[in-house]
Coordinates of C-alpha atoms in Angstrom, one line a residue:
M1 CA 16.2 29.4 -95.8
S2 CA 14.5 30.4 -92.6
Q3 CA 16.2 30.4 -89.2
Y4 CA 13.7 27.8 -88.2
S5 CA 14.7 25.3 -90.9
L6 CA 18.3 25.7 -89.9
I7 CA 17.7 24.6 -86.3
A8 CA 14.9 22.1 -86.9
G9 CA 16.8 19.7 -89.1
R10 CA 16.1 16.1 -88.4
A11 CA 14.6 16.8 -85.0
T12 CA 11.1 17.5 -86.3
A13 CA 9.9 13.9 -85.9
P14 CA 9.5 12.6 -82.4
R15 CA 11.5 9.5 -81.5
H16 CA 9.8 6.1 -81.6
R17 CA 9.8 5.8 -77.8
S18 CA 8.0 9.2 -77.4
T19 CA 5.5 8.2 -80.0
T20 CA 4.7 4.9 -78.1
V21 CA 4.3 6.7 -74.8
I22 CA 2.0 9.3 -76.4
A23 CA -0.1 6.6 -78.1
L24 CA -0.5 4.7 -74.8
L25 CA -1.5 7.9 -73.0
I26 CA -4.1 8.6 -75.7
I27 CA -5.6 5.2 -75.4
A28 CA -5.7 5.3 -71.6
T29 CA -7.4 8.7 -71.7
L30 CA -10.0 7.7 -74.2
L31 CA -10.9 4.6 -72.3
Y32 CA -11.2 6.5 -69.0
A33 CA -13.2 9.3 -70.7
A34 CA -15.5 6.9 -72.5
F35 CA -16.2 4.9 -69.3
S36 CA -16.9 8.0 -67.3
L37 CA -19.2 9.5 -70.0
L38 CA -21.1 6.2 -70.2
Q39 CA -21.7 6.4 -66.5
E40 CA -23.0 10.0 -66.8
W41 CA -25.2 9.0 -69.7
Q42 CA -26.7 6.0 -67.8
Q43 CA -27.3 8.2 -64.7
S44 CA -29.3 10.5 -66.9
G45 CA -31.5 7.6 -68.0
G46 CA -29.9 7.0 -71.4
N47 CA -32.3 9.5 -73.0
A48 CA -29.7 11.8 -74.6
A49 CA -28.8 11.3 -78.3
L50 CA -25.4 9.6 -77.8
P51 CA -24.1 10.1 -81.4
W52 CA -24.8 13.8 -81.4
M53 CA -23.4 14.2 -77.9
L54 CA -20.2 12.4 -78.9
L55 CA -19.8 14.5 -82.1
A56 CA -20.2 17.7 -80.1
L57 CA -17.6 16.6 -77.5
L58 CA -15.1 15.5 -80.1
T59 CA -15.6 18.8 -81.9
A60 CA -14.9 20.6 -78.6
L61 CA -11.7 18.6 -78.2
A62 CA -10.8 19.4 -81.8
F63 CA -11.1 23.1 -80.9
E64 CA -8.7 22.6 -78.0
F65 CA -6.4 20.6 -80.2
V66 CA -6.2 23.4 -82.7
N67 CA -5.8 25.8 -79.8
G68 CA -2.8 23.8 -78.8
F69 CA -0.8 24.2 -82.0
H70 CA -2.3 27.6 -82.7
D71 CA -1.6 29.4 -79.4
T72 CA 1.0 27.4 -77.6
A73 CA 3.4 27.8 -80.5
N74 CA 3.9 31.3 -79.1
A75 CA 5.4 29.9 -75.9
V76 CA 7.9 27.6 -77.7
A77 CA 9.0 30.2 -80.3
T78 CA 11.4 32.0 -78.0
V79 CA 13.2 28.9 -76.8
I80 CA 13.5 27.5 -80.3
Y81 CA 14.8 30.8 -81.8
T82 CA 17.3 31.3 -79.0
R83 CA 18.6 27.7 -79.5
S84 CA 17.7 26.9 -75.9
L85 CA 15.8 23.7 -76.9
S86 CA 15.4 21.8 -80.1
P87 CA 11.9 22.0 -81.6
T88 CA 11.0 18.5 -80.6
A89 CA 12.2 18.9 -77.0
A90 CA 10.5 22.3 -76.8
V91 CA 7.1 21.2 -78.0
I92 CA 7.0 18.0 -75.9
W93 CA 8.0 19.9 -72.8
S94 CA 5.5 22.6 -73.5
G95 CA 2.8 20.0 -74.1
I96 CA 3.5 18.5 -70.7
C97 CA 3.3 21.9 -69.0
N98 CA 0.1 22.6 -70.7
F99 CA -1.3 19.2 -69.6
L100 CA -0.4 20.0 -66.0
G101 CA -1.8 23.6 -66.3
V102 CA -5.2 22.2 -67.4
L103 CA -5.3 19.5 -64.6
L104 CA -4.5 22.0 -61.9
S105 CA -6.8 24.8 -63.1
S106 CA -9.7 26.1 -61.0
G107 CA -12.5 26.1 -63.5
V108 CA -13.4 29.7 -62.8
V109 CA -12.5 30.9 -66.4
A110 CA -14.6 28.0 -67.9
F111 CA -17.8 29.1 -66.2
G112 CA -16.9 32.7 -66.8
I113 CA -17.2 32.1 -70.5
I114 CA -20.5 30.2 -70.1
A115 CA -21.8 33.1 -68.0
L116 CA -21.7 35.3 -71.2
L117 CA -25.0 33.6 -72.1
P118 CA -28.0 34.7 -70.1
A119 CA -29.3 32.5 -67.3
D120 CA -32.6 31.8 -69.0
M121 CA -30.8 30.4 -72.1
L122 CA -28.7 28.2 -69.9
H123 CA -31.7 27.0 -68.0
A124 CA -33.3 26.0 -71.3
S125 CA -30.1 24.5 -72.8
A126 CA -31.7 21.1 -72.8
S127 CA -34.3 22.2 -75.2
G128 CA -34.3 21.7 -79.0
D129 CA -32.2 24.8 -79.5
G130 CA -29.5 23.5 -77.2
M131 CA -27.5 21.4 -79.7
A132 CA -28.0 24.1 -82.4
M133 CA -26.3 26.6 -80.0
V134 CA -23.5 24.2 -79.2
F135 CA -22.6 23.2 -82.8
A136 CA -22.9 26.8 -84.1
L137 CA -20.4 28.2 -81.7
L138 CA -18.1 25.2 -82.0
F139 CA -18.0 25.2 -85.8
S140 CA -17.6 29.0 -85.9
A141 CA -14.6 29.1 -83.5
L142 CA -12.9 26.1 -85.0
S143 CA -13.3 27.3 -88.6
W144 CA -11.7 30.7 -87.8
N145 CA -8.8 29.1 -85.9
L146 CA -8.0 26.7 -88.7
A147 CA -8.2 29.5 -91.3
T148 CA -5.8 31.8 -89.4
W149 CA -3.4 28.9 -88.6
Y150 CA -3.3 27.9 -92.3
F151 CA -2.0 31.4 -93.2
G152 CA 0.4 31.4 -90.2
L153 CA -1.4 34.3 -88.4
P154 CA -1.3 34.2 -84.6
S155 CA -4.9 35.3 -84.0
S156 CA -6.7 34.7 -80.8
S157 CA -8.6 31.4 -80.0
S158 CA -10.1 33.3 -77.1
H159 CA -11.5 36.0 -79.3
A160 CA -12.9 33.4 -81.7
L161 CA -14.6 31.4 -78.9
I162 CA -16.0 34.5 -77.1
G163 CA -17.2 36.0 -80.4
S164 CA -19.0 32.7 -81.2
V165 CA -20.7 32.7 -77.8
L166 CA -21.8 36.3 -78.3
G167 CA -23.1 35.4 -81.8
V168 CA -25.3 32.5 -80.7
G169 CA -26.6 34.6 -77.8
M170 CA -27.7 37.5 -80.0
A171 CA -29.1 35.1 -82.6
N172 CA -31.2 33.4 -80.0
A173 CA -32.5 36.8 -78.8
L174 CA -33.5 37.7 -82.4
L175 CA -35.1 34.3 -83.0
H176 CA -37.3 34.7 -79.9
H177 CA -38.1 38.3 -80.7
H178 CA -36.1 39.7 -77.8
S179 CA -33.8 42.7 -77.8
L180 CA -30.0 42.1 -78.3
A181 CA -29.6 43.3 -74.7
Q182 CA -31.3 40.2 -73.5
G183 CA -29.2 37.8 -75.7
V184 CA -26.0 38.2 -73.8
D185 CA -24.9 39.1 -70.2
W186 CA -23.3 42.3 -71.3
Q187 CA -21.9 43.1 -67.9
Q188 CA -19.8 39.9 -68.1
A189 CA -19.1 40.6 -71.8
I190 CA -17.7 44.0 -70.9
K191 CA -15.6 42.5 -68.1
V192 CA -14.1 40.0 -70.5
G193 CA -13.7 42.6 -73.2
Y194 CA -11.6 44.8 -71.0
A195 CA -9.3 41.8 -70.2
L196 CA -8.9 41.0 -73.9
L197 CA -8.3 44.6 -74.9
L198 CA -5.8 45.6 -72.1
S199 CA -3.7 42.4 -71.9
P200 CA -1.9 43.0 -75.3
L201 CA -1.1 46.6 -74.2
V202 CA 0.2 45.3 -70.9
G203 CA 2.3 42.7 -72.8
F204 CA 3.8 45.3 -75.1
G205 CA 4.5 48.0 -72.5
C206 CA 5.8 45.7 -69.7
A207 CA 8.0 43.6 -71.9
A208 CA 9.6 46.7 -73.4
L209 CA 10.1 48.2 -69.9
L210 CA 11.5 45.0 -68.5
L211 CA 14.1 44.8 -71.3
L212 CA 15.2 48.4 -70.7
V213 CA 15.5 47.7 -67.0
G214 CA 17.5 44.6 -67.7
K215 CA 19.9 46.6 -70.0
A216 CA 20.4 49.1 -67.2
V217 CA 20.9 46.6 -64.4
L218 CA 22.5 43.4 -65.8
R219 CA 26.1 43.5 -66.8
D220 CA 26.4 40.3 -68.7
R221 CA 26.2 41.4 -72.3
Q222 CA 25.7 37.9 -73.6
L223 CA 22.1 38.2 -72.5
F224 CA 21.4 40.9 -75.1
Q225 CA 23.1 39.1 -78.0
A226 CA 21.4 37.0 -80.7
P227 CA 22.4 33.3 -80.9
Q228 CA 25.6 32.6 -82.9
G229 CA 25.2 29.7 -85.3
N230 CA 23.5 26.6 -83.9
Q231 CA 25.2 26.8 -80.5
P232 CA 22.9 26.9 -77.4
P233 CA 23.2 29.9 -75.1
P234 CA 25.2 29.8 -71.8
F235 CA 23.8 27.4 -69.2
W236 CA 22.2 30.0 -66.9
I237 CA 20.5 31.9 -69.8
R238 CA 19.3 28.6 -71.2
G239 CA 17.8 27.6 -67.9
M240 CA 16.1 31.0 -67.5
L241 CA 14.5 30.7 -71.0
I242 CA 13.3 27.1 -70.4
L243 CA 11.8 28.2 -67.1
T244 CA 9.9 31.1 -68.7
C245 CA 8.7 28.8 -71.5
S246 CA 7.5 26.4 -68.9
G247 CA 5.7 29.1 -67.0
V248 CA 3.9 30.4 -70.2
S249 CA 2.9 26.9 -71.2
F250 CA 1.5 26.1 -67.7
A251 CA -0.3 29.4 -67.6
H252 CA -1.7 28.8 -71.1
G253 CA -3.0 25.4 -70.1
S254 CA -4.5 26.9 -66.9
N255 CA -6.3 29.7 -68.8
D256 CA -6.9 28.5 -72.4
G257 CA -7.6 24.9 -71.3
Q258 CA -10.5 26.1 -69.3
K259 CA -12.1 27.4 -72.5
G260 CA -12.3 23.8 -73.8
M261 CA -13.6 22.7 -70.4
G262 CA -16.3 25.4 -70.6
L263 CA -17.3 24.1 -74.0
M264 CA -17.5 20.5 -72.8
M265 CA -19.5 21.5 -69.7
L266 CA -21.9 23.5 -71.9
I267 CA -22.4 20.4 -74.1
L268 CA -22.9 18.1 -71.1
A269 CA -25.3 20.5 -69.5
T270 CA -27.2 20.6 -72.8
T271 CA -27.3 16.8 -73.3
L272 CA -27.0 15.4 -69.8
P273 CA -28.6 18.1 -67.6
I274 CA -29.4 15.6 -64.8
G275 CA -26.0 13.9 -64.8
M276 CA -24.2 17.3 -64.7
S277 CA -26.5 18.7 -62.0
M278 CA -24.5 19.0 -58.7
N279 CA -20.9 18.5 -57.5
A280 CA -20.9 14.8 -56.7
A281 CA -17.8 15.4 -54.5
L282 CA -19.8 17.3 -51.9
S283 CA -20.5 15.3 -48.8
P284 CA -23.8 15.4 -46.7
E285 CA -21.9 17.5 -44.1
Q286 CA -20.8 20.0 -46.7
N287 CA -24.3 20.3 -48.1
G288 CA -25.6 20.8 -44.5
Q289 CA -23.1 23.6 -44.0
L290 CA -24.2 25.3 -47.2
A291 CA -27.8 25.0 -46.0
V292 CA -26.9 27.0 -42.9
Q293 CA -25.2 29.7 -45.0
V294 CA -28.1 30.0 -47.3
Q295 CA -30.5 30.2 -44.4
E296 CA -28.5 32.9 -42.7
S297 CA -28.5 35.0 -45.9
Q298 CA -32.2 34.4 -46.3
L299 CA -32.9 35.6 -42.8
Q300 CA -30.7 38.7 -43.3
L301 CA -32.5 39.6 -46.5
S302 CA -35.9 39.0 -45.0
R303 CA -35.2 41.7 -42.5
V304 CA -34.8 44.2 -45.4
V305 CA -38.2 43.2 -46.9
P306 CA -40.3 42.2 -43.8
N307 CA -43.7 43.5 -45.1
Q308 CA -43.5 42.8 -48.8
L309 CA -45.9 40.0 -49.9
L310 CA -44.7 37.6 -52.7
L311 CA -47.1 37.2 -55.5
G312 CA -46.5 34.0 -57.4
D313 CA -43.8 31.3 -57.5
P314 CA -40.3 32.6 -56.6
Q315 CA -38.6 31.0 -59.6
S316 CA -41.1 32.4 -62.0
V317 CA -40.7 35.9 -60.6
L318 CA -36.9 35.7 -60.7
Q319 CA -36.8 34.5 -64.3
R320 CA -38.1 37.9 -65.4
D321 CA -35.7 40.1 -67.4
T322 CA -35.8 43.1 -65.0
L323 CA -35.7 43.7 -61.3
D324 CA -38.8 44.9 -59.6
Q325 CA -40.5 45.1 -56.2
Q326 CA -41.1 41.4 -56.2
T327 CA -37.4 40.5 -56.7
L328 CA -36.3 40.6 -53.1
P329 CA -39.3 38.7 -51.7
A330 CA -38.9 36.1 -54.4
L331 CA -35.2 35.8 -53.6
V332 CA -36.1 35.3 -49.9
G333 CA -38.5 32.6 -50.9
L334 CA -36.1 30.8 -53.2
L335 CA -33.2 30.9 -50.7
S336 CA -35.6 29.4 -48.1
R337 CA -36.5 26.6 -50.5
I338 CA -32.8 25.9 -51.3
A339 CA -31.9 25.7 -47.6
A340 CA -34.7 23.3 -46.9
E341 CA -33.8 21.1 -49.9
L342 CA -30.1 21.1 -49.0
R343 CA -30.9 19.9 -45.5
E344 CA -32.7 16.9 -46.9
F345 CA -30.4 16.4 -49.9
G346 CA -27.7 14.2 -48.4
S347 CA -24.9 13.2 -50.8
S348 CA -25.1 14.6 -54.4
A349 CA -24.0 11.2 -55.7
D350 CA -26.8 9.3 -54.0
S351 CA -29.8 11.7 -54.5
P352 CA -32.4 11.2 -57.2
P353 CA -31.2 12.8 -60.5
D354 CA -34.4 14.9 -61.0
R355 CA -34.1 16.3 -57.5
A356 CA -30.4 17.2 -58.1
L357 CA -31.3 19.0 -61.3
A358 CA -34.1 21.0 -59.7
L359 CA -31.7 22.0 -56.9
R360 CA -29.0 23.0 -59.4
N361 CA -31.4 25.1 -61.4
A362 CA -32.6 26.9 -58.2
M363 CA -29.1 27.6 -57.2
L364 CA -28.1 29.0 -60.6
L365 CA -31.2 31.2 -60.6
A366 CA -30.5 32.5 -57.1
S367 CA -26.8 33.1 -58.0
D368 CA -27.8 35.0 -61.1
T369 CA -30.2 37.2 -59.2
I370 CA -27.6 38.0 -56.6
G371 CA -25.3 39.0 -59.4
K372 CA -28.0 41.3 -60.9
L373 CA -28.6 42.9 -57.5
Q374 CA -24.9 43.6 -57.1
R375 CA -24.8 45.3 -60.5
S376 CA -28.0 47.3 -59.9
T377 CA -28.5 50.7 -58.1
L378 CA -30.3 49.0 -55.3
V379 CA -28.6 49.7 -51.9
L380 CA -28.7 46.9 -49.3
P381 CA -27.1 46.9 -45.9
A382 CA -23.3 46.1 -46.1
E383 CA -23.7 43.0 -43.9
T384 CA -26.5 41.6 -46.1
T385 CA -24.6 42.3 -49.3
H386 CA -21.5 40.5 -48.0
S387 CA -23.6 37.5 -46.8
L388 CA -25.3 37.2 -50.2
M389 CA -22.0 37.4 -52.1
Q390 CA -20.5 34.7 -49.9
V391 CA -23.4 32.4 -50.4
K392 CA -23.3 33.1 -54.2
V393 CA -19.7 31.8 -54.3
E394 CA -20.6 28.7 -52.3
M395 CA -23.7 27.9 -54.5
D396 CA -21.6 28.3 -57.6
R397 CA -19.0 25.9 -56.2
A398 CA -21.8 23.4 -55.5
S399 CA -23.5 23.7 -58.9
Q400 CA -20.5 24.3 -61.1
A401 CA -18.1 21.4 -60.9
I402 CA -15.9 20.0 -63.7
P403 CA -15.4 16.2 -63.7
L404 CA -11.9 14.9 -63.7
W405 CA -12.4 13.0 -67.0
V406 CA -13.3 16.3 -68.7
K407 CA -10.1 18.0 -67.4
I408 CA -7.9 15.0 -68.5
S409 CA -9.5 14.9 -72.0
V410 CA -9.0 18.6 -72.6
A411 CA -5.4 18.5 -71.2
L412 CA -4.5 15.7 -73.6
A413 CA -6.1 17.5 -76.6
L414 CA -4.2 20.7 -75.8
G415 CA -0.9 18.9 -75.1
L416 CA -1.1 16.9 -78.4
G417 CA -2.0 20.0 -80.3
T418 CA 1.2 21.6 -79.0
V419 CA 3.3 18.7 -80.2
V420 CA 1.7 18.4 -83.7
G421 CA 1.2 21.6 -85.5
F422 CA 3.4 24.4 -84.0
R423 CA 5.6 25.3 -87.0
R424 CA 3.6 27.9 -88.9
I425 CA 3.0 30.2 -85.9
V426 CA 6.5 29.7 -84.6
I427 CA 8.0 31.0 -87.8
T428 CA 5.8 34.1 -87.6
V429 CA 6.7 34.9 -84.0
G430 CA 10.4 34.1 -84.3
E431 CA 11.2 35.7 -87.7
R432 CA 8.5 38.0 -89.0
I433 CA 7.7 40.5 -86.1
G434 CA 11.2 42.1 -85.7
R435 CA 13.8 42.9 -88.4
Q436 CA 16.6 41.4 -86.3
H437 CA 17.0 37.9 -84.7
L438 CA 15.4 37.5 -81.3
N439 CA 18.0 37.7 -78.6
Y440 CA 18.0 36.0 -75.2
A441 CA 16.8 39.0 -73.2
Q442 CA 14.0 39.7 -75.6
G443 CA 12.7 36.1 -75.4
A444 CA 12.9 36.1 -71.6
S445 CA 11.2 39.5 -71.2
A446 CA 8.3 38.6 -73.4
E447 CA 7.7 35.3 -71.7
L448 CA 8.0 36.6 -68.2
V449 CA 5.4 39.3 -68.9
A450 CA 3.1 36.8 -70.7
M451 CA 3.4 34.3 -67.8
A452 CA 2.6 37.0 -65.2
T453 CA -0.3 38.5 -67.2
I454 CA -2.0 35.2 -67.9
G455 CA -1.5 34.0 -64.4
M456 CA -3.2 37.1 -63.0
A457 CA -6.1 36.8 -65.4
D458 CA -6.5 33.2 -64.5
S459 CA -6.7 34.0 -60.8
A460 CA -9.3 36.7 -61.6
G461 CA -11.4 34.2 -63.7
L462 CA -10.9 36.2 -66.9
P463 CA -10.0 34.7 -70.3
V464 CA -7.1 36.4 -72.1
S465 CA -5.3 35.6 -75.3
T466 CA -1.8 34.0 -75.0
T467 CA -1.3 35.0 -78.7
H468 CA -2.0 38.6 -78.2
V469 CA 0.0 38.9 -74.9
L470 CA 3.1 37.2 -76.2
T471 CA 3.3 38.6 -79.7
S472 CA 2.7 42.0 -78.3
G473 CA 5.5 41.4 -75.8
V474 CA 7.9 40.3 -78.6
A475 CA 7.0 43.5 -80.5
G476 CA 7.6 45.6 -77.4
T477 CA 11.1 44.2 -76.9
M478 CA 11.9 44.8 -80.6
V479 CA 10.9 48.5 -80.2
A480 CA 12.8 48.8 -76.9
N481 CA 15.9 47.2 -78.4
R482 CA 15.6 49.3 -81.6
S483 CA 15.5 46.1 -83.6
G484 CA 12.8 47.4 -86.0
L485 CA 9.4 45.9 -86.8
Q486 CA 8.2 44.2 -90.0
M487 CA 5.2 46.4 -90.7
L488 CA 3.7 44.0 -93.3
T489 CA 3.5 41.2 -90.7
L490 CA 2.1 43.6 -88.1
R491 CA -0.6 44.8 -90.5
R492 CA -1.6 41.2 -91.2
L493 CA -1.7 40.5 -87.5
A494 CA -3.8 43.6 -86.9
V495 CA -6.3 42.7 -89.6
A496 CA -6.6 39.1 -88.2
W497 CA -7.1 40.5 -84.6
L498 CA -9.7 43.1 -85.7
L499 CA -11.6 40.6 -87.9
T500 CA -11.8 37.7 -85.3
L501 CA -14.6 39.0 -83.2
P502 CA -17.0 40.3 -85.9
V503 CA -16.4 37.3 -88.2
S504 CA -16.9 34.8 -85.4
I505 CA -20.0 36.6 -84.1
L506 CA -21.6 36.7 -87.6
L507 CA -20.6 33.2 -88.5
A508 CA -21.9 31.7 -85.2
A509 CA -25.2 33.7 -85.5
L510 CA -25.7 32.5 -89.1
L511 CA -24.9 28.8 -88.2
Y512 CA -27.2 29.0 -85.2
L513 CA -30.1 30.3 -87.3
I514 CA -29.5 27.5 -89.9
F515 CA -29.2 24.7 -87.3
S516 CA -32.3 25.8 -85.4
G517 CA -34.4 25.6 -88.5
F518 CA -34.9 29.4 -89.0

């Protein structure tokens, strides 16, 4: 009989009162989300195919639900296997922390994932290929997550989603006879790839080092002992482990929850491009201040290219794949157009939807061009570069806003997923990585490192895998403690990790080609 079954006992089913509260929370969230979505749909003229849009949104929430019981199980495994909390209490508390993490997240990671797709594909997301793109990446990521969960393998939801995004981007390039280099923003992909690759190494090394430092500094030997029977640990150790579990759960919600938000924003931008145009929270005064910033950047840039004549429309020039001599004059012209539009725009909520959409697209194109200039070998004056980067940040904030109902919906899906299906992954993390039972210090070390790593990645706007960081941390503490590793489990984990990206890329590409009528 497993250690998990010994401590789970009769506590696996939530109490009636908890079930009632959760049911009321689900109903309230669904009503609020439905009312808000209906408003957005009506604002866009009611032209979007509502059934398809609802199916896509529900599939995105299903992905986040699976993410909850797939990834968050890593956070509760340590408190369950150190007897700090019962399984029911652990998953409910972790679900609450995940919920709060999503609500308080910045949204930077969400748009960082969307940015993997090239700007021209996002601009054309409302075309016929838009829904094919959305359903292909959703079904690909969701299928892989369910398959690995069924076999109890802690694979990465982040890898599955990012691989699916890369797959549809490359398939779209092939479908339109472009090179693969044009199908994905490879600069952003490399940046994300480094974060996904390095974070497990950080988890392994830092957790092992932290455990060794703890052994050298801390004198209380209880901390380095495995639980005895079904007795909970001493009070202070128990409090520390619950605190680290809370931190990992909150950080997971803040980082992984944004992946669900990114999916929903991609769906809404595809089906309701007008309703999702601009940040409705911005006041006329804030839009006026942004107009001043844009104009200042435009004037500074115009001093760099005073004698270059623009040939053609600025937006048509900037939509080209490569930078050329017309790029800077076109950017000057587009920034001037954006500044003039912002001065007359007034409130985002009160402006005509078509006008808001045109302004948003212009801002996205200008921001994308500034990003290309930053990555290019072109040298601009330091003051001009600084001004352009500042205005890029402000334009992104104005054109990339996540509605509250989207955050709440994703938060609930992630929290419920945590409560419902955690068992398979918990057993793998708690029993099948090391040869000996997880002790208190090992659990705390792995979770402290995971919490810090995910938190730093979140602040940098980079997606990382909670699964990879935490399981690597547990493995690191097992090595540092000389507890031994179960190589069969590690080989299975390695195979799952190695296969996630290529399988999700191929599956998403194939589904996209099928859905787009290839």
